[in-house]
Short mmCIF file of C-alpha atoms in Angstrom, two decimals:
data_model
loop_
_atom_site.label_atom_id
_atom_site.label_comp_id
_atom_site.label_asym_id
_atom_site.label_seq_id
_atom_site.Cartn_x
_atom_site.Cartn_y
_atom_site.Cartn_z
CA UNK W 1 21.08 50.23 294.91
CA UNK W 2 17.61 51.79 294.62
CA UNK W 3 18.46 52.78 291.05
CA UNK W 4 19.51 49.02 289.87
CA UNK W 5 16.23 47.76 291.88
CA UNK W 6 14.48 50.02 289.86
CA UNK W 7 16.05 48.83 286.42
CA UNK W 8 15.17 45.41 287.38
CA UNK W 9 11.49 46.45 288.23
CA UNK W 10 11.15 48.56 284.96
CA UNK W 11 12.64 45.24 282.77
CA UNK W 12 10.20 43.03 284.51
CA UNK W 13 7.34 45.41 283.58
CA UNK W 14 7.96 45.23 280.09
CA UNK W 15 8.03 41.83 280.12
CA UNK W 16 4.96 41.62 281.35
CA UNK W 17 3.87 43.91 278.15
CA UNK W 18 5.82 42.10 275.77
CA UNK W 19 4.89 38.37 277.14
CA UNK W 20 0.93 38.91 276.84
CA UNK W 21 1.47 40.93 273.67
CA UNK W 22 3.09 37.24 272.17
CA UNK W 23 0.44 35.24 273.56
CA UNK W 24 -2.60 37.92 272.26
CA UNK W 25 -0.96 37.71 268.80
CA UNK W 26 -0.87 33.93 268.92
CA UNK W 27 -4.58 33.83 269.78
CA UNK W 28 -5.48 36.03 267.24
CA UNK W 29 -3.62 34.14 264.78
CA UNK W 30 -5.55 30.85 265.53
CA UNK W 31 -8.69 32.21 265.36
CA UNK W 32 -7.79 34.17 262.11
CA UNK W 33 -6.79 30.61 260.58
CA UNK W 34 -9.93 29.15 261.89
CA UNK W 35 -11.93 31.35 259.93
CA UNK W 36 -9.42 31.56 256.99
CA UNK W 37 -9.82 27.48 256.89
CA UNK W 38 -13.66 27.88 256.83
CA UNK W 39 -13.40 30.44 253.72
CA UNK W 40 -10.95 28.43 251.98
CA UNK W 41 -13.29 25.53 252.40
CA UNK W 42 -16.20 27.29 251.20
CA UNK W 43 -14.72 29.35 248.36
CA UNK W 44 -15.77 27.68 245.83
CA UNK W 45 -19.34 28.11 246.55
CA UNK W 46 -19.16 31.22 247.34
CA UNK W 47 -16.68 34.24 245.28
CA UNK W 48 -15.89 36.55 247.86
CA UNK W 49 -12.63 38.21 248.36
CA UNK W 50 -12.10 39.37 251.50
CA UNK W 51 -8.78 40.13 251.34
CA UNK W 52 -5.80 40.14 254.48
CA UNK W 53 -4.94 42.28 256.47
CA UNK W 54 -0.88 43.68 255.99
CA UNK W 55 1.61 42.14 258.55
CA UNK W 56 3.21 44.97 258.98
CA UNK W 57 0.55 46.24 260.87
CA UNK W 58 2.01 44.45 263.68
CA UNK W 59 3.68 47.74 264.22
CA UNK W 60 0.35 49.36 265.43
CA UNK W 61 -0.79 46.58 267.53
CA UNK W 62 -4.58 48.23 268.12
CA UNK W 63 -4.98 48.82 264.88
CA UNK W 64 -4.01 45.12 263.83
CA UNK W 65 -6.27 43.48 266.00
CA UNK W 66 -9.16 45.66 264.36
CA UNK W 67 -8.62 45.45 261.03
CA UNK W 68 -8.36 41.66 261.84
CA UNK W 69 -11.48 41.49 263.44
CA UNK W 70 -13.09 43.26 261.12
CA UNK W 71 -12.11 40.68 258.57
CA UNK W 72 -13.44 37.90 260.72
CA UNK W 73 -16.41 39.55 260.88
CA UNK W 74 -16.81 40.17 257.05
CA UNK W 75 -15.87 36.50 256.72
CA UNK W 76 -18.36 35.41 259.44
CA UNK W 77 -21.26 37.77 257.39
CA UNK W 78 -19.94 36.19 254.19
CA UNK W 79 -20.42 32.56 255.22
CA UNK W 80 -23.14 32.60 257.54
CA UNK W 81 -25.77 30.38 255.61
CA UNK W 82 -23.08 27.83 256.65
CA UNK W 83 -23.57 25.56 259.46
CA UNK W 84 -20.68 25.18 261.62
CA UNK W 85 -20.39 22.47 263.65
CA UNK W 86 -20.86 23.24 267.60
CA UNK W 87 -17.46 22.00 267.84
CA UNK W 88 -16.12 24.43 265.55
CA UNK W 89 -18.13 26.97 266.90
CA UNK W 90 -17.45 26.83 270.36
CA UNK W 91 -13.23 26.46 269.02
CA UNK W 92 -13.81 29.74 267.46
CA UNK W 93 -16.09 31.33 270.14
CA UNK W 94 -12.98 30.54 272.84
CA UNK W 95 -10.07 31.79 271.13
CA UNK W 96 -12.29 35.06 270.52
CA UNK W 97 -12.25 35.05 274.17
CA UNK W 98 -8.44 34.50 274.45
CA UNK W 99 -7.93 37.15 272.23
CA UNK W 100 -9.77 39.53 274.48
CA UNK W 101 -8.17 38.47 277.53
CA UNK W 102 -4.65 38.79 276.60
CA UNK W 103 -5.18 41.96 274.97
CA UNK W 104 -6.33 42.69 278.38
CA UNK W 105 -3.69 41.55 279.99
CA UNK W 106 -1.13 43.08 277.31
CA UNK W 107 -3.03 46.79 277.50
CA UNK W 108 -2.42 46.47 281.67
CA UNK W 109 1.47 45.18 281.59
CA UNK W 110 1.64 48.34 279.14
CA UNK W 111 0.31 51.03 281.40
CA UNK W 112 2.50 48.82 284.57
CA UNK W 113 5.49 49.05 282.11
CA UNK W 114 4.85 52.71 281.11
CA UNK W 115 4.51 53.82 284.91
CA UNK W 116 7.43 51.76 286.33
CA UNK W 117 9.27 53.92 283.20
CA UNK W 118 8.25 56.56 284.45
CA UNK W 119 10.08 55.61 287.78
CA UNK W 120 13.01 55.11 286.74
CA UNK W 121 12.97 58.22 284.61
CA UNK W 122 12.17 60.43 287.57
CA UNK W 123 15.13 58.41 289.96
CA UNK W 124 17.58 58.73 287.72
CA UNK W 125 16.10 62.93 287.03
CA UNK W 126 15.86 62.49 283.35
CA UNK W 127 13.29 64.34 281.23
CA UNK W 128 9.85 64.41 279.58
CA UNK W 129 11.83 63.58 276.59
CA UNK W 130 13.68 60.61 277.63
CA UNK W 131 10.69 59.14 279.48
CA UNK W 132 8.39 59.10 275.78
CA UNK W 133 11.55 58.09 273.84
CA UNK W 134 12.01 54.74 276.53
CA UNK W 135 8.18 54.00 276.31
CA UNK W 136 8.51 54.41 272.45
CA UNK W 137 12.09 52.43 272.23
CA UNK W 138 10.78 49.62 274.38
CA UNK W 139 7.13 49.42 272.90
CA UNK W 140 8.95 48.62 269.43
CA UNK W 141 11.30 46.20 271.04
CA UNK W 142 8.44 43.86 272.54
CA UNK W 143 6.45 44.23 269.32
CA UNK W 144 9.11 43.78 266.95
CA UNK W 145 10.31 40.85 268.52
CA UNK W 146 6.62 39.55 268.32
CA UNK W 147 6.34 40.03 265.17
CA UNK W 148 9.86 38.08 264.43
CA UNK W 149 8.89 35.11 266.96
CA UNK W 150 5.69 34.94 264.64
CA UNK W 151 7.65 34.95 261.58
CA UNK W 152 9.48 31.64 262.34
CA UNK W 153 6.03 29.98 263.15
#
């Protein structure tokens, strides 16, 4: 019984990685768009490419959220003569914030998820080995189902 508990307990902890993990990416992708609407708007004035940033790099979630605020903040440098209106602004400003507070959120549910694995790992007197390849296995699962939930948006 302590071993199914335990299952349970480690499932429920990955949710709680893969559920923030959704709503960070969601976030992200609003305020990406915000900005993205802003250059479109603007482009004609101004002939800077900026480029985007590869989807693909869902698969490194850290590195995706960088390289995509990096890009917001080339776009932010690019266009800041422009004056934004304190609506838009303070639309932008908060889903920065949202962004930072999921990832938050995500980054904990991880390390929960990662020590309830270890847990279960240790109850049921598997190894090293199997303990990385679950963290690994189940990492990809929550992100690669992120990455298809955003797909169908």
């Amino acid at each position: 019984m302590n071993s199914m508990i335990l299952v349970i307990e480690t499932i429920g902890a990955w949710l709680l990685f893969g559920a923030p993990l959704l709503k960070a990416t969601t976030e992200l992708h609003e305020e990406v768009a915000g900005w993205e609407k802003i250059r479109s708007k603007h482009a004609a004035t101004k002939k800077i490419d900026i480029g985007k940033v590869s989807f693909w790099w869902w698969l490194v979630p850290p590195l995706k959220v960088m390289f995509e605020k990096r890009r917001i903040r080339r776009i932010r440098k690019a266009y800041a003569a422009i004056k934004l209106s304190d609506e838009t602004q303070e639309s932008l400003y908060k889903y920065a914030l949202k962004v930072k507070g999921w990832s938050g959120v995500t980054l904990g549910g991880w390390f929960v998820a990662i020590s309830t694995t270890w847990s279960l790992v240790g109850n049921l007197k598997l190894s090293l080995g199997a303990w990385i390849g679950l963290v690994i296995f189940f990492s990809y699962v929550s992100i690669i189902i992120n990455m298809k939930l955003l797909i169908k948006k």
